[in-house]
mmCIF file of C-alpha atoms in Angstrom:
data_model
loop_
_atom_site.group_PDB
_atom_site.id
_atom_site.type_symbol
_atom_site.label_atom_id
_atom_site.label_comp_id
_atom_site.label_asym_id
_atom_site.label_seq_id
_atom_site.Cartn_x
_atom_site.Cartn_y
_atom_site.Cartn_z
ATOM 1 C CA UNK A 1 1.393 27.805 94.759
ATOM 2 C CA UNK A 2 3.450 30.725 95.866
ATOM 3 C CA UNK A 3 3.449 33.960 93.997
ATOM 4 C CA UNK A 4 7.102 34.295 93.182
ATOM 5 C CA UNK A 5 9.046 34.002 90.366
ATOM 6 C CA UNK A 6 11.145 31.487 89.541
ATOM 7 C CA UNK A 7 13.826 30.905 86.421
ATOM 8 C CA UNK A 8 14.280 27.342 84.909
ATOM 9 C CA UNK A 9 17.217 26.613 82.319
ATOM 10 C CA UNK A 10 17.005 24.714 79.917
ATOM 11 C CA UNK A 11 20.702 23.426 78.531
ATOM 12 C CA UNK A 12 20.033 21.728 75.283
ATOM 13 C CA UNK A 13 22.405 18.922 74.987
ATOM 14 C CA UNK A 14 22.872 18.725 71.403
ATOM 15 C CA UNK A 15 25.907 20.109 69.443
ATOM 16 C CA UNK A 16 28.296 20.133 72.277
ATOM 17 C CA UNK A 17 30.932 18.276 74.169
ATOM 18 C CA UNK A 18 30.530 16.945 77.389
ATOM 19 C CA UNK A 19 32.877 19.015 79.183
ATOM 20 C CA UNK A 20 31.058 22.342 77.858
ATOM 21 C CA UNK A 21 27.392 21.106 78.948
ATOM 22 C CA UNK A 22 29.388 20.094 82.760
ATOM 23 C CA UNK A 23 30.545 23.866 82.766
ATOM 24 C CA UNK A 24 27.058 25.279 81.506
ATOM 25 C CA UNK A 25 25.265 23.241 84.411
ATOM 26 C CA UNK A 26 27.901 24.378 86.782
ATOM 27 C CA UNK A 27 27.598 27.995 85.793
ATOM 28 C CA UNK A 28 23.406 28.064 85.506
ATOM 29 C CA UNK A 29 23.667 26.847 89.703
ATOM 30 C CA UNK A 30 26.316 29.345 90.539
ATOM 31 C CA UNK A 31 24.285 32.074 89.151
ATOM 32 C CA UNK A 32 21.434 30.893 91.353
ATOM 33 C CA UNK A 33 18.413 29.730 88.860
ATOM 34 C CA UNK A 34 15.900 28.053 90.465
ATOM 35 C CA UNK A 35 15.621 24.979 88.263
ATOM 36 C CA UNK A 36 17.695 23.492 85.787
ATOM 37 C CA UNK A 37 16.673 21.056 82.397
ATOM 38 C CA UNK A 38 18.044 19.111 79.651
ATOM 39 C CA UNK A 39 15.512 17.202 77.250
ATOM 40 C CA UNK A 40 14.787 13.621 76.803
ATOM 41 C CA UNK A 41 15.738 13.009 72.853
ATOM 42 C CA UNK A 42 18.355 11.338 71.199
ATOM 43 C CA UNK A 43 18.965 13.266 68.512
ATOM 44 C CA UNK A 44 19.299 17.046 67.891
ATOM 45 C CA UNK A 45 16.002 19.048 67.578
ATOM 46 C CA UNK A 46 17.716 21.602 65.068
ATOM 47 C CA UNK A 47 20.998 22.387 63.314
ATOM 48 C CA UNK A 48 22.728 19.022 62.070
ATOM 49 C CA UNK A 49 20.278 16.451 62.018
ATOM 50 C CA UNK A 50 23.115 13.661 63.507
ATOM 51 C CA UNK A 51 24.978 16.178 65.234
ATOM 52 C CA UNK A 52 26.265 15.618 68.839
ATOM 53 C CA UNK A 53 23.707 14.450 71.652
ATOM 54 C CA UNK A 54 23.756 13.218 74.575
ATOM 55 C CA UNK A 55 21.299 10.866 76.938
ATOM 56 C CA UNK A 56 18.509 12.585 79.530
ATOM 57 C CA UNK A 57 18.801 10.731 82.474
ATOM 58 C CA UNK A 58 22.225 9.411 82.747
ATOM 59 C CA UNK A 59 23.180 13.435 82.055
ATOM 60 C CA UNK A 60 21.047 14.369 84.920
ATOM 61 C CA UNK A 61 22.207 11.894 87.847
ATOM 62 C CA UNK A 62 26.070 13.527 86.735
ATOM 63 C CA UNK A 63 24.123 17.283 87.494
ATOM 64 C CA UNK A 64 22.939 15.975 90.460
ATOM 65 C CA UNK A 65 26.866 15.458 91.801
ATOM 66 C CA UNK A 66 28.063 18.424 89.617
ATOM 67 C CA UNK A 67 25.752 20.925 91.038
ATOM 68 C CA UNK A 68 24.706 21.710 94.616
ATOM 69 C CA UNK A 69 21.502 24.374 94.932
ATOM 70 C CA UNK A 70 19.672 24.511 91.505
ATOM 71 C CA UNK A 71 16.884 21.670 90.922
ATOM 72 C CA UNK A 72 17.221 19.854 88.065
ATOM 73 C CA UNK A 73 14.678 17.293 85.513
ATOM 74 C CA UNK A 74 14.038 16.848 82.162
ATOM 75 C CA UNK A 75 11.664 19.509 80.046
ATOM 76 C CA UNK A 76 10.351 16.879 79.474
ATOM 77 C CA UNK A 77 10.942 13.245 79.932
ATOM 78 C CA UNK A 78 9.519 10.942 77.417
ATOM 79 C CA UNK A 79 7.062 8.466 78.792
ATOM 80 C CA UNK A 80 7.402 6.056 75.927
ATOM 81 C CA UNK A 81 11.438 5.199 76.647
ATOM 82 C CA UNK A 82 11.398 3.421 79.895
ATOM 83 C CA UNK A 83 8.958 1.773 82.053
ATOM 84 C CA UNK A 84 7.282 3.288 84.547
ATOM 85 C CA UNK A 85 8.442 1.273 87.463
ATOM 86 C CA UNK A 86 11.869 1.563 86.331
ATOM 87 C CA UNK A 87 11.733 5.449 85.488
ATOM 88 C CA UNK A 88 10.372 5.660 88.978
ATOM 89 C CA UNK A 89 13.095 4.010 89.955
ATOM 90 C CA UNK A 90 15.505 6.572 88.007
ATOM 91 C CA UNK A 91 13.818 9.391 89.669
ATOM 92 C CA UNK A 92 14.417 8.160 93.540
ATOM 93 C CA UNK A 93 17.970 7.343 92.590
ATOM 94 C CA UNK A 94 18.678 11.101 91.200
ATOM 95 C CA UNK A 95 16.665 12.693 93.937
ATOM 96 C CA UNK A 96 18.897 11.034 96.770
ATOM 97 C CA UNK A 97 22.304 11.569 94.498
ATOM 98 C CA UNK A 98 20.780 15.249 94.358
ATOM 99 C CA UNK A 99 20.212 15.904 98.289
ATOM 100 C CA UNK A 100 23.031 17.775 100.284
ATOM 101 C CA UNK A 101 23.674 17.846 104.274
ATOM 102 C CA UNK A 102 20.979 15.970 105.068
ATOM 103 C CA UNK A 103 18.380 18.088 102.716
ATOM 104 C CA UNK A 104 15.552 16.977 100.590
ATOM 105 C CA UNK A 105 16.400 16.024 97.176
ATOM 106 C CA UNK A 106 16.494 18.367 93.858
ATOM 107 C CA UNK A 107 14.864 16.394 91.333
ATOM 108 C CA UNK A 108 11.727 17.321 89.294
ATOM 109 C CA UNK A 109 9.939 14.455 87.245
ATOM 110 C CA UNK A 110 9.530 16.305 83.785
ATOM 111 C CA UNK A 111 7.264 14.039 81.661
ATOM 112 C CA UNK A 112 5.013 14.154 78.750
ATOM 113 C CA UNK A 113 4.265 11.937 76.196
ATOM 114 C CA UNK A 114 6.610 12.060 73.320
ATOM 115 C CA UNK A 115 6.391 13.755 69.851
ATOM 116 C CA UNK A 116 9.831 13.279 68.364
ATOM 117 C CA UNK A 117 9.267 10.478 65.838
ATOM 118 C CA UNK A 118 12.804 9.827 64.687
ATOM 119 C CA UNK A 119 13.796 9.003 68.385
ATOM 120 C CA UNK A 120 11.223 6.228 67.879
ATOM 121 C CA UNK A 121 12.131 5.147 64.623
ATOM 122 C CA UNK A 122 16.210 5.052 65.394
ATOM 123 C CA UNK A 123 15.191 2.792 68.916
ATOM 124 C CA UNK A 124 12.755 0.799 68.037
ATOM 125 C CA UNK A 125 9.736 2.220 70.067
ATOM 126 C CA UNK A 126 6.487 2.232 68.686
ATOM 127 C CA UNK A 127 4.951 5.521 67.688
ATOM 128 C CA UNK A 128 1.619 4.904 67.383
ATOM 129 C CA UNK A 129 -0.889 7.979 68.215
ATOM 130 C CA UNK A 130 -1.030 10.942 69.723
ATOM 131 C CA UNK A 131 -3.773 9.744 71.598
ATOM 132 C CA UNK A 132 -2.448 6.325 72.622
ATOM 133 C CA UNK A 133 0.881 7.805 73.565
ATOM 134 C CA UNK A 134 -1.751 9.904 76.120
ATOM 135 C CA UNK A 135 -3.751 7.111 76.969
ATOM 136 C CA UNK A 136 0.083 5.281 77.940
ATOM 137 C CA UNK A 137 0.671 8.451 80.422
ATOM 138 C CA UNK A 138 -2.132 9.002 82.299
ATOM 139 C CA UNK A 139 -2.302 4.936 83.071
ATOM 140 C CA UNK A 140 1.792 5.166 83.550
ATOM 141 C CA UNK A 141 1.703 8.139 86.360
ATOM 142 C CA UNK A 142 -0.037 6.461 89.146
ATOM 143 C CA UNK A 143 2.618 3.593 88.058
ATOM 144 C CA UNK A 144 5.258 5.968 88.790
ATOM 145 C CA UNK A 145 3.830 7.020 92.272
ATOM 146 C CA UNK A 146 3.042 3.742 93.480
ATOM 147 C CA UNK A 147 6.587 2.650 92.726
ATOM 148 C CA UNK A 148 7.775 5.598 94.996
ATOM 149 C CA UNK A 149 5.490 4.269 97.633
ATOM 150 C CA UNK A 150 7.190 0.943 97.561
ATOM 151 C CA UNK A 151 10.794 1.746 97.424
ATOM 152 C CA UNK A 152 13.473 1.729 100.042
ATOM 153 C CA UNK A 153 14.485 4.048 100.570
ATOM 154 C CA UNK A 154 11.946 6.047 99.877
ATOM 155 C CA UNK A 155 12.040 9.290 97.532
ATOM 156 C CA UNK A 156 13.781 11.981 100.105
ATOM 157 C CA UNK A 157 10.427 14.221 99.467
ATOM 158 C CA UNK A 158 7.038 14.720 97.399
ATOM 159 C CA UNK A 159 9.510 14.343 94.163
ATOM 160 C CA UNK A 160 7.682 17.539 92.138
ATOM 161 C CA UNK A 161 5.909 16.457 88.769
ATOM 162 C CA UNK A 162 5.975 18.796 85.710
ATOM 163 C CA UNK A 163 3.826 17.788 82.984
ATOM 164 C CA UNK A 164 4.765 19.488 79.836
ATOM 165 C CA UNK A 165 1.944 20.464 76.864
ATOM 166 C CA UNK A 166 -1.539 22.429 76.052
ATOM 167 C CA UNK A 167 -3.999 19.876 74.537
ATOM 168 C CA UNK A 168 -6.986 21.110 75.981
ATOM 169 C CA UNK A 169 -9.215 17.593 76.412
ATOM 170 C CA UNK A 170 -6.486 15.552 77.379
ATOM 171 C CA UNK A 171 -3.216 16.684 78.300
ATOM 172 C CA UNK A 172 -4.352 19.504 79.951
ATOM 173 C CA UNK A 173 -7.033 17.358 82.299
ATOM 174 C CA UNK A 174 -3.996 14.927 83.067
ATOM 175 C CA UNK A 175 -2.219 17.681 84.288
ATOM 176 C CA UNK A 176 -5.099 18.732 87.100
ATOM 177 C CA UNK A 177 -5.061 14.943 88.104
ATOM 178 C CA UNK A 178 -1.171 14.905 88.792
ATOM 179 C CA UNK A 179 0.822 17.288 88.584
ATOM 180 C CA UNK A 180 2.704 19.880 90.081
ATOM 181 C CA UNK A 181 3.879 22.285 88.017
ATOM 182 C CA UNK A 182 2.494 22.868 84.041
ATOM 183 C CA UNK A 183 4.721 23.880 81.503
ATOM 184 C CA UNK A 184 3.235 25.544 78.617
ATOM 185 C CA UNK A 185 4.084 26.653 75.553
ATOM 186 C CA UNK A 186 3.318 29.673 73.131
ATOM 187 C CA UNK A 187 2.099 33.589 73.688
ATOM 188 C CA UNK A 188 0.721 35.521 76.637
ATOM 189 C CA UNK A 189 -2.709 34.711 75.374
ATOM 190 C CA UNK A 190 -2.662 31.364 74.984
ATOM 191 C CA UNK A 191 -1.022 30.496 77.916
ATOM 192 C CA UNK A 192 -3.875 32.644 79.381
ATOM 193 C CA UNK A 193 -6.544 30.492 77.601
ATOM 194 C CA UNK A 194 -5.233 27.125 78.272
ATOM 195 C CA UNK A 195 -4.657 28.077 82.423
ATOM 196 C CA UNK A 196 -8.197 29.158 82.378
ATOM 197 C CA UNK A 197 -9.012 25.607 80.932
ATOM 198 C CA UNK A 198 -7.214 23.655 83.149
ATOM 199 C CA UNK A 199 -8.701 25.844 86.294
ATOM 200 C CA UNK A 200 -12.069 23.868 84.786
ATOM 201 C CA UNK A 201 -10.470 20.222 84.774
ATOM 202 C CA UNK A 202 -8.748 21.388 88.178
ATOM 203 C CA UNK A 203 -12.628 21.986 89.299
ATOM 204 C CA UNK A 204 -14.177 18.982 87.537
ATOM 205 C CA UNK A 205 -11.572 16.486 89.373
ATOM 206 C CA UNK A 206 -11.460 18.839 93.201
ATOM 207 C CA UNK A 207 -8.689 20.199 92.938
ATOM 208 C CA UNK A 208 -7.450 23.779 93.627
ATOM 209 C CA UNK A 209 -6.092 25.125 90.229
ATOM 210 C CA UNK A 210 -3.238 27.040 92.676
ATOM 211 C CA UNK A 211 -1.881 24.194 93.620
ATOM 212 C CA UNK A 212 0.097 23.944 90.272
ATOM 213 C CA UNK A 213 2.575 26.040 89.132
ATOM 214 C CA UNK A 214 2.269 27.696 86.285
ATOM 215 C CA UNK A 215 6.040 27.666 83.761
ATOM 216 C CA UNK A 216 6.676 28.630 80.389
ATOM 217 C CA UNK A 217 9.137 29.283 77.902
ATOM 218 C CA UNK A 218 10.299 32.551 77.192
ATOM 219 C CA UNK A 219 12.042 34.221 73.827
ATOM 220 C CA UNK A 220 15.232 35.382 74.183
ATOM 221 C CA UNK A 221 15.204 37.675 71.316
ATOM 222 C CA UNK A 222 12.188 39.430 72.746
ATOM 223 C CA UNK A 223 12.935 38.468 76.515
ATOM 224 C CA UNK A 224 11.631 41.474 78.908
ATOM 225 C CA UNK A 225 8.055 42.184 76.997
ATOM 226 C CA UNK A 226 7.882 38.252 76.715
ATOM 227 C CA UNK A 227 8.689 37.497 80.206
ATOM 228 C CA UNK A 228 6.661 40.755 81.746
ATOM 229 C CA UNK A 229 3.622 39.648 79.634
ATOM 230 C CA UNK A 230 3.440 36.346 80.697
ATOM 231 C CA UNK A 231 4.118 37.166 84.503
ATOM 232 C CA UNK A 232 1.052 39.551 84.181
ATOM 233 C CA UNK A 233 -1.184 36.391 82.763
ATOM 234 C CA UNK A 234 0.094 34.003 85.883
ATOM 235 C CA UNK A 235 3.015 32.451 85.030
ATOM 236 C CA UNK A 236 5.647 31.877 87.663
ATOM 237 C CA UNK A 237 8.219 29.695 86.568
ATOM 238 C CA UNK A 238 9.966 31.282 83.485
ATOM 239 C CA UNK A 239 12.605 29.022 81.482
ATOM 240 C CA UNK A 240 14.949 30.356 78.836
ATOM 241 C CA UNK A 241 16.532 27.869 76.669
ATOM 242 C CA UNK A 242 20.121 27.840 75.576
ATOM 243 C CA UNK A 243 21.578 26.198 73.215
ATOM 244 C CA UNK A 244 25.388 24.875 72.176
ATOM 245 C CA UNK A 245 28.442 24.545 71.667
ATOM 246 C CA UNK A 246 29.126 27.224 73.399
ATOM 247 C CA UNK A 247 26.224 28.299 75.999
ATOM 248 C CA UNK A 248 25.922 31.751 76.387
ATOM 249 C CA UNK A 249 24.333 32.592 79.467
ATOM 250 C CA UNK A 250 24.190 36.338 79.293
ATOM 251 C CA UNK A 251 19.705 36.364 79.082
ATOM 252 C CA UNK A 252 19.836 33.912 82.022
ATOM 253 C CA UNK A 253 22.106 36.313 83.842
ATOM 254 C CA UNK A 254 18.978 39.451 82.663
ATOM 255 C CA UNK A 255 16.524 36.944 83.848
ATOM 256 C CA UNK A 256 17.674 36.208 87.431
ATOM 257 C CA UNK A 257 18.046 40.017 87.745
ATOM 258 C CA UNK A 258 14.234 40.647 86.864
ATOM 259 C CA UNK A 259 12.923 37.721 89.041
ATOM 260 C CA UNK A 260 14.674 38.746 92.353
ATOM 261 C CA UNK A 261 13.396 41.985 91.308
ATOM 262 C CA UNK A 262 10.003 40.630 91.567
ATOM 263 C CA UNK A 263 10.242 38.732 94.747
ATOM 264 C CA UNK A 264 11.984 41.568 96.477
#
């Protein structure tokens, strides 16, 4: 894990047409964030409970034409919607759409395991437990990897895994056995607590606890002490979320200012 900053986006894809999130996506890459995310629901988080939405993965192979530097994923994909082999799958397909001049591919695999119950209820997926729905993604991830192993072509690089949440037992050791990057959730403090706690999974399964990159979410009504306080506890990867109809990207525009700042 490098030391510099980066700035994710997430677009929210509720409340809005089409055409709007295109031009958000569009915008968020010309500005030059690092990473790019929509969510994996099917129905709005907040405002009008049946308002607009729009599907994860379909939305992000049209980013991966519509957009040309920023990488993009889910924050987060739901493991419960699609099969592992088959979200595997998903992911290669995206990564190659994603890849320009002969480069490596943009995606990042954003997963976690799914909290949203009416999403279940409305399609038909079993909700079960919070513990079972963990249980599904740690067996479901070396699915996922194996799958890349096998396909042809192959993924056009390590496809990055994000693994989105702060149980401590679980979630958190899942996250030292796979992935990448860890987004986390919440204040300064307890993104400091739960980092320290996966540094001890990280060591119980021998694995450097820098190898994964630390991202959280950051409030935009409170956006430089937020951001600045959480930098100073380790995180890296800072991602704003905006919402529609109309996607005001004015904070993104603060952030990207502050990180290249930072990096120099």
């Amino acid at each position: 894990m490098t030391d510099r900053v980066r700035i994710g986006v997430q677009l929210q894809p509720q409340h809005a047409d089409y055409a709007a999130i295109r031009r958000a996506a569009a915008a968020v890459d010309e500005l030059g964030a690092d990473v790019l995310f929509n969510w994996d629901h099917f129905y709005p988080l907040y405002g009008e409970p049946e308002g607009k939405h729009f599907e994860c993965w379909t939305m992000l192979a049209a980013w991966a034409e519509a957009t040309e530097r920023v990488e993009i994923g889910a924050l987060v994909t739901c493991n419960s919607y699609r099969n592992p082999q088959l979200l595997a799958d998903m992911a290669r397909t995206v990564d190659h759409i994603s890849a320009r001049d002969g480069g490596g591919g943009r995606l990042v695999l954003g997963i976690g395991s799914g909290w949203f119950e009416k999403d279940y209820d409305e399609y038909s997926y079993e909700f079960g437990t919070a513990g079972g729905r963990l249980r599904a993604l740690s067996r479901d991830l070396p699915i996922i990897k194996q799958r890349w192993e096998k396909l042809n072509p192959a993924p056009t690089r390590q496809i990055p895994i994000l693994i989105g949440g702060g149980g401590e037992k679980k979630t958190l050791r899942i996250v030292a056995e796979h992935a990448h990057i860890w987004h986390s959730f919440g204040d300064a403090d307890t993104f400091t607590r739960k980092s320290r706690i996966l540094a001890e999974h990280c060591a119980d399964v021998g694995r450097d606890s820098a190898e994964i990159e630390r991202s959280i979410g950051v409030d935009a009504d409170n956006l430089q002490q937020d951001t600045e306080s959480k930098h100073a506890a380790g995180a890296r990867l800072f991602t704003l979320g905006v919402g529609g109809p109309d996607y005001d990207l004015g904070a993104v525009r603060e952030l990207i200012a502050w990180r290249d700042q930072q990096n120099g």
